[in-house]
Amino acid sequence: MQKILLYSAFLILLSCGKQAKESKENSETTTAQNVTALPIQRDATILLDTAIARKLSKKEMNTIFTNKRQIQLGISNEVYQAYTYKDDANEYYLVLTDHRKNITKEKDTLYDNVYALNLINNNYQFKKRSTIKGEIDGDWETSIGFWNQYSELSDLDGDGTVDPIIVYGTTGQNKYKDGRVRIVAYHQKKRVTIKHQNSEIEDGRITKINKNFYNFPIEIQEAVKAKMKLMIKNGHAFFVDEWEKDMQNKATRLEKM
């Protein structure tokens, strides 16, 4: 009799565990499906440490980045924002450009590629420090843009040099739910990228992290993680369950196993 009762109890516990797991998975899927994403504002200003960085006015931008200079720098898109910042190493300009694809019947403007330049300025003689390029997958993505509300120009670790974080992303057939996210972080002369694919189901979410990210100062790592959390809150990114724990363990690929 005791064996039967013990076996029955085991079956009940097993069933409860399975139901809890299914409930958790269904909850995660529902969260992705039901969340209403906040709009990404193309003209939003990047988060700045105003002691060392500022956004250029339209007049300044047009004066510095003339048509001739844009040709010299290989810019073919519209320059719609530019920033200047200075640290113990150099003075820099960050230039953001994009290319308009079309305007929908609903008056939504769609873009098919973005291009950013990080320039070292020596008396307006520019040297490219780095470039960022991104374009849509024409088969399933609809638009691309810089997500300035997640980007930042600050000295995050207090070493006297600015540690830029630049973020851009795409939208798919289901807006942000199946788009991509790119996070590009800098520290001194090094650069790392985090590449993420959104999905309405956890099985489809994959995040690839450059292993050198974990060699960056902890302040930069934590700043990136904070932006990832904010993306979840705002409905712009969905990462796998326990992604924070995986990153604490220095995982370079976040996906459901």
PDB file of C-alpha atoms in Angstrom:
ATOM      1  CA  MET A   1       0.000   0.000   0.000  1.00  0.00           C
ATOM      2  CA  GLN A   2       2.829   2.359   0.944  1.00  0.00           C
ATOM      3  CA  LYS A   3       4.543   1.639  -2.395  1.00  0.00           C
ATOM      4  CA  ILE A   4       1.367   2.528  -4.270  1.00  0.00           C
ATOM      5  CA  LEU A   5       1.014   5.787  -2.330  1.00  0.00           C
ATOM      6  CA  LEU A   6       4.661   6.700  -2.927  1.00  0.00           C
ATOM      7  CA  TYR A   7       4.335   5.940  -6.651  1.00  0.00           C
ATOM      8  CA  SER A   8       1.149   8.046  -6.851  1.00  0.00           C
ATOM      9  CA  ALA A   9       2.893  10.932  -5.094  1.00  0.00           C
ATOM     10  CA  PHE A  10       5.811  10.687  -7.534  1.00  0.00           C
ATOM     11  CA  LEU A  11       3.446  10.822 -10.525  1.00  0.00           C
ATOM     12  CA  ILE A  12       1.677  13.869  -9.068  1.00  0.00           C
ATOM     13  CA  LEU A  13       4.996  15.703  -8.521  1.00  0.00           C
ATOM     14  CA  LEU A  14       6.154  14.819 -12.037  1.00  0.00           C
ATOM     15  CA  SER A  15       2.876  16.092 -13.503  1.00  0.00           C
ATOM     16  CA  CYS A  16       3.064  19.323 -11.498  1.00  0.00           C
ATOM     17  CA  GLY A  17       6.653  19.908 -12.651  1.00  0.00           C
ATOM     18  CA  LYS A  18       5.691  19.410 -16.284  1.00  0.00           C
ATOM     19  CA  GLN A  19       2.703  21.756 -15.953  1.00  0.00           C
ATOM     20  CA  ALA A  20       4.860  24.396 -14.276  1.00  0.00           C
ATOM     21  CA  LYS A  21       7.420  24.181 -17.089  1.00  0.00           C
ATOM     22  CA  GLU A  22       4.713  24.416 -19.759  1.00  0.00           C
ATOM     23  CA  SER A  23       3.099  27.315 -17.915  1.00  0.00           C
ATOM     24  CA  LYS A  24       6.450  29.124 -17.787  1.00  0.00           C
ATOM     25  CA  GLU A  25       7.101  28.570 -21.505  1.00  0.00           C
ATOM     26  CA  ASN A  26       3.577  29.688 -22.394  1.00  0.00           C
ATOM     27  CA  SER A  27       4.019  32.769 -20.216  1.00  0.00           C
ATOM     28  CA  GLU A  28       7.250  33.710 -22.025  1.00  0.00           C
ATOM     29  CA  THR A  29       5.606  33.285 -25.421  1.00  0.00           C
ATOM     30  CA  THR A  30       2.572  35.299 -24.356  1.00  0.00           C
ATOM     31  CA  THR A  31       4.821  38.096 -23.097  1.00  0.00           C
ATOM     32  CA  ALA A  32       6.474  38.392 -26.512  1.00  0.00           C
ATOM     33  CA  GLN A  33       3.170  38.204 -28.346  1.00  0.00           C
ATOM     34  CA  ASN A  34       1.213  40.663 -26.215  1.00  0.00           C
ATOM     35  CA  VAL A  35       3.797  43.331 -25.427  1.00  0.00           C
ATOM     36  CA  THR A  36       3.250  46.707 -27.069  1.00  0.00           C
ATOM     37  CA  ALA A  37       6.610  48.131 -28.096  1.00  0.00           C
ATOM     38  CA  LEU A  38       7.363  51.785 -27.500  1.00  0.00           C
ATOM     39  CA  PRO A  39       8.236  53.661 -30.706  1.00  0.00           C
ATOM     40  CA  ILE A  40      11.885  54.101 -31.647  1.00  0.00           C
ATOM     41  CA  GLN A  41      12.477  57.776 -32.354  1.00  0.00           C
ATOM     42  CA  ARG A  42      14.937  58.304 -35.212  1.00  0.00           C
ATOM     43  CA  ASP A  43      15.736  61.825 -34.012  1.00  0.00           C
ATOM     44  CA  ALA A  44      16.225  60.910 -30.346  1.00  0.00           C
ATOM     45  CA  THR A  45      19.478  62.159 -28.857  1.00  0.00           C
ATOM     46  CA  ILE A  46      22.134  59.691 -27.728  1.00  0.00           C
ATOM     47  CA  LEU A  47      22.741  59.625 -23.966  1.00  0.00           C
ATOM     48  CA  LEU A  48      25.660  62.010 -23.383  1.00  0.00           C
ATOM     49  CA  ASP A  49      28.069  62.957 -20.672  1.00  0.00           C
ATOM     50  CA  THR A  50      27.654  66.667 -21.356  1.00  0.00           C
ATOM     51  CA  ALA A  51      31.050  67.471 -19.830  1.00  0.00           C
ATOM     52  CA  ILE A  52      32.785  65.734 -22.722  1.00  0.00           C
ATOM     53  CA  ALA A  53      30.227  65.316 -25.517  1.00  0.00           C
ATOM     54  CA  ARG A  54      27.535  67.250 -27.321  1.00  0.00           C
ATOM     55  CA  LYS A  55      25.213  66.970 -30.289  1.00  0.00           C
ATOM     56  CA  LEU A  56      25.925  69.196 -33.285  1.00  0.00           C
ATOM     57  CA  SER A  57      23.276  71.597 -34.488  1.00  0.00           C
ATOM     58  CA  LYS A  58      21.962  71.233 -38.024  1.00  0.00           C
ATOM     59  CA  LYS A  59      23.949  74.302 -39.051  1.00  0.00           C
ATOM     60  CA  GLU A  60      27.198  72.966 -37.536  1.00  0.00           C
ATOM     61  CA  MET A  61      26.638  69.590 -39.132  1.00  0.00           C
ATOM     62  CA  ASN A  62      26.127  71.084 -42.605  1.00  0.00           C
ATOM     63  CA  THR A  63      29.140  73.383 -42.216  1.00  0.00           C
ATOM     64  CA  ILE A  64      31.537  70.635 -41.134  1.00  0.00           C
ATOM     65  CA  PHE A  65      30.221  67.771 -43.247  1.00  0.00           C
ATOM     66  CA  THR A  66      29.845  69.483 -46.589  1.00  0.00           C
ATOM     67  CA  ASN A  67      28.995  67.529 -49.735  1.00  0.00           C
ATOM     68  CA  LYS A  68      32.676  67.548 -50.673  1.00  0.00           C
ATOM     69  CA  ARG A  69      33.748  66.199 -47.302  1.00  0.00           C
ATOM     70  CA  GLN A  70      31.028  63.552 -47.358  1.00  0.00           C
ATOM     71  CA  ILE A  71      32.356  62.331 -50.704  1.00  0.00           C
ATOM     72  CA  GLN A  72      35.882  62.229 -49.264  1.00  0.00           C
ATOM     73  CA  LEU A  73      34.642  60.170 -46.310  1.00  0.00           C
ATOM     74  CA  GLY A  74      32.661  57.795 -48.531  1.00  0.00           C
ATOM     75  CA  ILE A  75      29.256  58.909 -47.256  1.00  0.00           C
ATOM     76  CA  SER A  76      26.410  58.332 -49.698  1.00  0.00           C
ATOM     77  CA  ASN A  77      23.474  58.340 -47.254  1.00  0.00           C
ATOM     78  CA  GLU A  78      21.780  61.284 -45.583  1.00  0.00           C
ATOM     79  CA  VAL A  79      23.716  62.590 -42.579  1.00  0.00           C
ATOM     80  CA  TYR A  80      20.960  63.187 -40.038  1.00  0.00           C
ATOM     81  CA  GLN A  81      22.896  63.431 -36.754  1.00  0.00           C
ATOM     82  CA  ALA A  82      26.446  64.147 -35.622  1.00  0.00           C
ATOM     83  CA  TYR A  83      28.155  64.376 -32.244  1.00  0.00           C
ATOM     84  CA  THR A  84      31.496  65.633 -31.035  1.00  0.00           C
ATOM     85  CA  TYR A  85      33.311  64.349 -27.950  1.00  0.00           C
ATOM     86  CA  LYS A  86      36.753  64.712 -26.420  1.00  0.00           C
ATOM     87  CA  ASP A  87      38.797  62.642 -23.996  1.00  0.00           C
ATOM     88  CA  ASP A  88      42.404  62.314 -22.861  1.00  0.00           C
ATOM     89  CA  ALA A  89      43.340  60.619 -26.146  1.00  0.00           C
ATOM     90  CA  ASN A  90      41.713  62.620 -28.946  1.00  0.00           C
ATOM     91  CA  GLU A  91      38.808  64.695 -30.199  1.00  0.00           C
ATOM     92  CA  TYR A  92      36.195  62.749 -32.149  1.00  0.00           C
ATOM     93  CA  TYR A  93      33.100  63.050 -34.287  1.00  0.00           C
ATOM     94  CA  LEU A  94      30.363  60.438 -34.485  1.00  0.00           C
ATOM     95  CA  VAL A  95      28.299  60.709 -37.674  1.00  0.00           C
ATOM     96  CA  LEU A  96      25.019  58.834 -38.187  1.00  0.00           C
ATOM     97  CA  THR A  97      23.552  58.263 -41.650  1.00  0.00           C
ATOM     98  CA  ASP A  98      20.748  56.210 -43.152  1.00  0.00           C
ATOM     99  CA  HIS A  99      19.074  55.596 -46.500  1.00  0.00           C
ATOM    100  CA  ARG A 100      15.336  55.907 -46.995  1.00  0.00           C
ATOM    101  CA  LYS A 101      13.739  52.956 -48.754  1.00  0.00           C
ATOM    102  CA  ASN A 102      10.163  54.187 -49.126  1.00  0.00           C
ATOM    103  CA  ILE A 103       7.121  55.540 -47.305  1.00  0.00           C
ATOM    104  CA  THR A 104       4.197  53.209 -46.662  1.00  0.00           C
ATOM    105  CA  LYS A 105       0.523  53.980 -47.152  1.00  0.00           C
ATOM    106  CA  GLU A 106       0.344  54.458 -43.379  1.00  0.00           C
ATOM    107  CA  LYS A 107       2.998  57.207 -43.722  1.00  0.00           C
ATOM    108  CA  ASP A 108       5.701  55.106 -42.037  1.00  0.00           C
ATOM    109  CA  THR A 109       9.194  55.832 -43.352  1.00  0.00           C
ATOM    110  CA  LEU A 110      11.249  52.714 -44.003  1.00  0.00           C
ATOM    111  CA  TYR A 111      15.043  52.529 -44.317  1.00  0.00           C
ATOM    112  CA  ASP A 112      17.175  49.838 -45.956  1.00  0.00           C
ATOM    113  CA  ASN A 113      20.664  50.587 -44.561  1.00  0.00           C
ATOM    114  CA  VAL A 114      22.544  52.549 -41.924  1.00  0.00           C
ATOM    115  CA  TYR A 115      26.125  53.743 -41.805  1.00  0.00           C
ATOM    116  CA  ALA A 116      28.010  55.400 -38.931  1.00  0.00           C
ATOM    117  CA  LEU A 117      31.510  56.830 -38.820  1.00  0.00           C
ATOM    118  CA  ASN A 118      33.610  57.390 -35.727  1.00  0.00           C
ATOM    119  CA  LEU A 119      36.226  59.961 -36.746  1.00  0.00           C
ATOM    120  CA  ILE A 120      39.350  61.273 -35.055  1.00  0.00           C
ATOM    121  CA  ASN A 121      39.512  65.019 -35.578  1.00  0.00           C
ATOM    122  CA  ASN A 122      42.862  66.748 -36.022  1.00  0.00           C
ATOM    123  CA  ASN A 123      42.058  70.360 -36.909  1.00  0.00           C
ATOM    124  CA  TYR A 124      39.266  69.082 -39.205  1.00  0.00           C
ATOM    125  CA  GLN A 125      41.547  66.578 -40.852  1.00  0.00           C
ATOM    126  CA  PHE A 126      39.558  63.422 -40.238  1.00  0.00           C
ATOM    127  CA  LYS A 127      40.867  59.911 -39.728  1.00  0.00           C
ATOM    128  CA  LYS A 128      38.418  57.021 -39.549  1.00  0.00           C
ATOM    129  CA  ARG A 129      38.541  55.324 -36.175  1.00  0.00           C
ATOM    130  CA  SER A 130      35.828  52.836 -37.116  1.00  0.00           C
ATOM    131  CA  THR A 131      32.676  52.413 -39.171  1.00  0.00           C
ATOM    132  CA  ILE A 132      29.388  50.647 -38.513  1.00  0.00           C
ATOM    133  CA  LYS A 133      27.358  49.256 -41.404  1.00  0.00           C
ATOM    134  CA  GLY A 134      24.005  47.524 -41.374  1.00  0.00           C
ATOM    135  CA  GLU A 135      21.330  46.667 -43.904  1.00  0.00           C
ATOM    136  CA  ILE A 136      18.009  44.877 -43.954  1.00  0.00           C
ATOM    137  CA  ASP A 137      17.487  41.331 -45.136  1.00  0.00           C
ATOM    138  CA  GLY A 138      15.185  42.130 -48.030  1.00  0.00           C
ATOM    139  CA  ASP A 139      13.418  38.779 -47.801  1.00  0.00           C
ATOM    140  CA  TRP A 140      11.788  39.383 -44.426  1.00  0.00           C
ATOM    141  CA  GLU A 141      12.916  42.627 -42.793  1.00  0.00           C
ATOM    142  CA  THR A 142      11.150  45.926 -43.390  1.00  0.00           C
ATOM    143  CA  SER A 143      13.355  48.666 -41.935  1.00  0.00           C
ATOM    144  CA  ILE A 144      16.553  49.449 -40.037  1.00  0.00           C
ATOM    145  CA  GLY A 145      17.705  52.307 -37.873  1.00  0.00           C
ATOM    146  CA  PHE A 146      19.972  53.515 -35.093  1.00  0.00           C
ATOM    147  CA  TRP A 147      18.352  53.068 -31.685  1.00  0.00           C
ATOM    148  CA  ASN A 148      19.744  56.212 -30.076  1.00  0.00           C
ATOM    149  CA  GLN A 149      17.797  55.770 -26.854  1.00  0.00           C
ATOM    150  CA  TYR A 150      20.114  52.828 -26.089  1.00  0.00           C
ATOM    151  CA  SER A 151      23.354  54.386 -27.365  1.00  0.00           C
ATOM    152  CA  GLU A 152      25.750  56.330 -25.169  1.00  0.00           C
ATOM    153  CA  LEU A 153      28.856  58.535 -25.208  1.00  0.00           C
ATOM    154  CA  SER A 154      30.424  58.419 -21.738  1.00  0.00           C
ATOM    155  CA  ASP A 155      33.605  57.483 -19.928  1.00  0.00           C
ATOM    156  CA  LEU A 156      32.008  54.473 -18.296  1.00  0.00           C
ATOM    157  CA  ASP A 157      35.036  53.132 -16.409  1.00  0.00           C
ATOM    158  CA  GLY A 158      36.605  56.476 -15.478  1.00  0.00           C
ATOM    159  CA  ASP A 159      39.924  55.907 -17.245  1.00  0.00           C
ATOM    160  CA  GLY A 160      39.865  59.219 -19.115  1.00  0.00           C
ATOM    161  CA  THR A 161      38.715  57.818 -22.481  1.00  0.00           C
ATOM    162  CA  VAL A 162      35.170  57.703 -23.824  1.00  0.00           C
ATOM    163  CA  ASP A 163      33.577  54.266 -24.208  1.00  0.00           C
ATOM    164  CA  PRO A 164      30.950  54.630 -26.969  1.00  0.00           C
ATOM    165  CA  ILE A 165      28.050  52.185 -27.133  1.00  0.00           C
ATOM    166  CA  ILE A 166      26.157  52.324 -30.435  1.00  0.00           C
ATOM    167  CA  VAL A 167      22.963  50.337 -31.004  1.00  0.00           C
ATOM    168  CA  TYR A 168      20.943  49.725 -34.137  1.00  0.00           C
ATOM    169  CA  GLY A 169      18.155  47.327 -34.993  1.00  0.00           C
ATOM    170  CA  THR A 170      15.722  46.110 -37.609  1.00  0.00           C
ATOM    171  CA  THR A 171      12.023  45.383 -37.830  1.00  0.00           C
ATOM    172  CA  GLY A 172      10.517  42.320 -39.490  1.00  0.00           C
ATOM    173  CA  GLN A 173       7.041  41.288 -40.555  1.00  0.00           C
ATOM    174  CA  ASN A 174       5.990  41.408 -36.882  1.00  0.00           C
ATOM    175  CA  LYS A 175       7.815  44.657 -36.113  1.00  0.00           C
ATOM    176  CA  TYR A 176      10.426  44.267 -33.359  1.00  0.00           C
ATOM    177  CA  LYS A 177       9.257  40.784 -32.389  1.00  0.00           C
ATOM    178  CA  ASP A 178      11.208  39.177 -35.229  1.00  0.00           C
ATOM    179  CA  GLY A 179      13.801  41.855 -35.950  1.00  0.00           C
ATOM    180  CA  ARG A 180      17.500  41.955 -35.102  1.00  0.00           C
ATOM    181  CA  VAL A 181      19.565  44.002 -32.642  1.00  0.00           C
ATOM    182  CA  ARG A 182      23.242  44.988 -32.854  1.00  0.00           C
ATOM    183  CA  ILE A 183      25.168  46.437 -29.906  1.00  0.00           C
ATOM    184  CA  VAL A 184      28.627  47.803 -30.709  1.00  0.00           C
ATOM    185  CA  ALA A 185      30.784  48.695 -27.693  1.00  0.00           C
ATOM    186  CA  TYR A 186      34.219  50.302 -27.580  1.00  0.00           C
ATOM    187  CA  HIS A 187      36.974  50.450 -24.984  1.00  0.00           C
ATOM    188  CA  GLN A 188      40.135  52.342 -25.891  1.00  0.00           C
ATOM    189  CA  LYS A 189      41.270  50.788 -29.207  1.00  0.00           C
ATOM    190  CA  LYS A 190      39.100  47.679 -28.936  1.00  0.00           C
ATOM    191  CA  ARG A 191      35.607  47.030 -30.262  1.00  0.00           C
ATOM    192  CA  VAL A 192      33.131  44.198 -29.676  1.00  0.00           C
ATOM    193  CA  THR A 193      29.710  43.395 -31.094  1.00  0.00           C
ATOM    194  CA  ILE A 194      26.692  41.620 -29.650  1.00  0.00           C
ATOM    195  CA  LYS A 195      24.342  40.241 -32.318  1.00  0.00           C
ATOM    196  CA  HIS A 196      20.808  39.260 -31.390  1.00  0.00           C
ATOM    197  CA  GLN A 197      17.898  37.714 -33.296  1.00  0.00           C
ATOM    198  CA  ASN A 198      14.441  38.354 -31.829  1.00  0.00           C
ATOM    199  CA  SER A 199      11.616  35.844 -31.998  1.00  0.00           C
ATOM    200  CA  GLU A 200       8.122  35.475 -30.573  1.00  0.00           C
ATOM    201  CA  ILE A 201       9.134  32.027 -29.284  1.00  0.00           C
ATOM    202  CA  GLU A 202      12.129  31.338 -27.086  1.00  0.00           C
ATOM    203  CA  ASP A 203      13.467  28.611 -29.398  1.00  0.00           C
ATOM    204  CA  GLY A 204      14.052  31.237 -32.099  1.00  0.00           C
ATOM    205  CA  ARG A 205      16.001  33.713 -29.948  1.00  0.00           C
ATOM    206  CA  ILE A 206      19.760  33.628 -30.433  1.00  0.00           C
ATOM    207  CA  THR A 207      22.367  36.056 -29.096  1.00  0.00           C
ATOM    208  CA  LYS A 208      26.013  35.920 -30.163  1.00  0.00           C
ATOM    209  CA  ILE A 209      28.523  37.724 -27.960  1.00  0.00           C
ATOM    210  CA  ASN A 210      32.099  38.466 -28.954  1.00  0.00           C
ATOM    211  CA  LYS A 211      34.237  36.671 -26.357  1.00  0.00           C
ATOM    212  CA  ASN A 212      36.362  39.792 -25.874  1.00  0.00           C
ATOM    213  CA  PHE A 213      33.328  41.531 -24.381  1.00  0.00           C
ATOM    214  CA  TYR A 214      34.149  39.817 -21.101  1.00  0.00           C
ATOM    215  CA  ASN A 215      37.624  41.372 -21.126  1.00  0.00           C
ATOM    216  CA  PHE A 216      36.083  44.855 -21.078  1.00  0.00           C
ATOM    217  CA  PRO A 217      35.882  46.684 -17.724  1.00  0.00           C
ATOM    218  CA  ILE A 218      32.947  45.533 -15.623  1.00  0.00           C
ATOM    219  CA  GLU A 219      31.384  49.012 -15.843  1.00  0.00           C
ATOM    220  CA  ILE A 220      31.016  48.684 -19.616  1.00  0.00           C
ATOM    221  CA  GLN A 221      29.642  45.137 -19.328  1.00  0.00           C
ATOM    222  CA  GLU A 222      27.054  46.254 -16.772  1.00  0.00           C
ATOM    223  CA  ALA A 223      26.073  49.264 -18.898  1.00  0.00           C
ATOM    224  CA  VAL A 224      25.403  46.962 -21.861  1.00  0.00           C
ATOM    225  CA  LYS A 225      23.353  44.568 -19.719  1.00  0.00           C
ATOM    226  CA  ALA A 226      21.304  47.496 -18.390  1.00  0.00           C
ATOM    227  CA  LYS A 227      20.491  48.511 -21.965  1.00  0.00           C
ATOM    228  CA  MET A 228      19.480  44.926 -22.771  1.00  0.00           C
ATOM    229  CA  LYS A 229      17.097  44.943 -19.789  1.00  0.00           C
ATOM    230  CA  LEU A 230      15.620  48.227 -20.965  1.00  0.00           C
ATOM    231  CA  MET A 231      15.094  46.789 -24.461  1.00  0.00           C
ATOM    232  CA  ILE A 232      13.062  43.973 -22.898  1.00  0.00           C
ATOM    233  CA  LYS A 233      11.008  46.438 -20.854  1.00  0.00           C
ATOM    234  CA  ASN A 234      10.316  48.584 -23.938  1.00  0.00           C
ATOM    235  CA  GLY A 235       9.368  45.614 -26.151  1.00  0.00           C
ATOM    236  CA  HIS A 236      12.345  45.899 -28.508  1.00  0.00           C
ATOM    237  CA  ALA A 237      14.191  42.698 -27.583  1.00  0.00           C
ATOM    238  CA  PHE A 238      13.390  39.256 -26.211  1.00  0.00           C
ATOM    239  CA  PHE A 239      16.264  37.189 -24.863  1.00  0.00           C
ATOM    240  CA  VAL A 240      16.258  33.586 -23.698  1.00  0.00           C
ATOM    241  CA  ASP A 241      15.362  32.738 -20.128  1.00  0.00           C
ATOM    242  CA  GLU A 242      18.269  33.166 -17.681  1.00  0.00           C
ATOM    243  CA  TRP A 243      20.313  35.189 -20.166  1.00  0.00           C
ATOM    244  CA  GLU A 244      21.781  37.246 -17.315  1.00  0.00           C
ATOM    245  CA  LYS A 245      22.992  34.111 -15.536  1.00  0.00           C
ATOM    246  CA  ASP A 246      24.538  32.866 -18.784  1.00  0.00           C
ATOM    247  CA  MET A 247      26.360  36.171 -19.263  1.00  0.00           C
ATOM    248  CA  GLN A 248      27.632  36.004 -15.696  1.00  0.00           C
ATOM    249  CA  ASN A 249      29.188  32.709 -16.779  1.00  0.00           C
ATOM    250  CA  LYS A 250      30.713  34.449 -19.829  1.00  0.00           C
ATOM    251  CA  ALA A 251      28.576  32.668 -22.403  1.00  0.00           C
ATOM    252  CA  THR A 252      29.255  33.662 -26.002  1.00  0.00           C
ATOM    253  CA  ARG A 253      25.976  32.230 -27.328  1.00  0.00           C
ATOM    254  CA  LEU A 254      22.605  32.676 -25.642  1.00  0.00           C
ATOM    255  CA  GLU A 255      19.967  30.257 -26.852  1.00  0.00           C
ATOM    256  CA  LYS A 256      17.493  27.727 -25.519  1.00  0.00           C
ATOM    257  CA  MET A 257      19.197  24.372 -25.102  1.00  0.00           C
TER     258      MET A 257
END
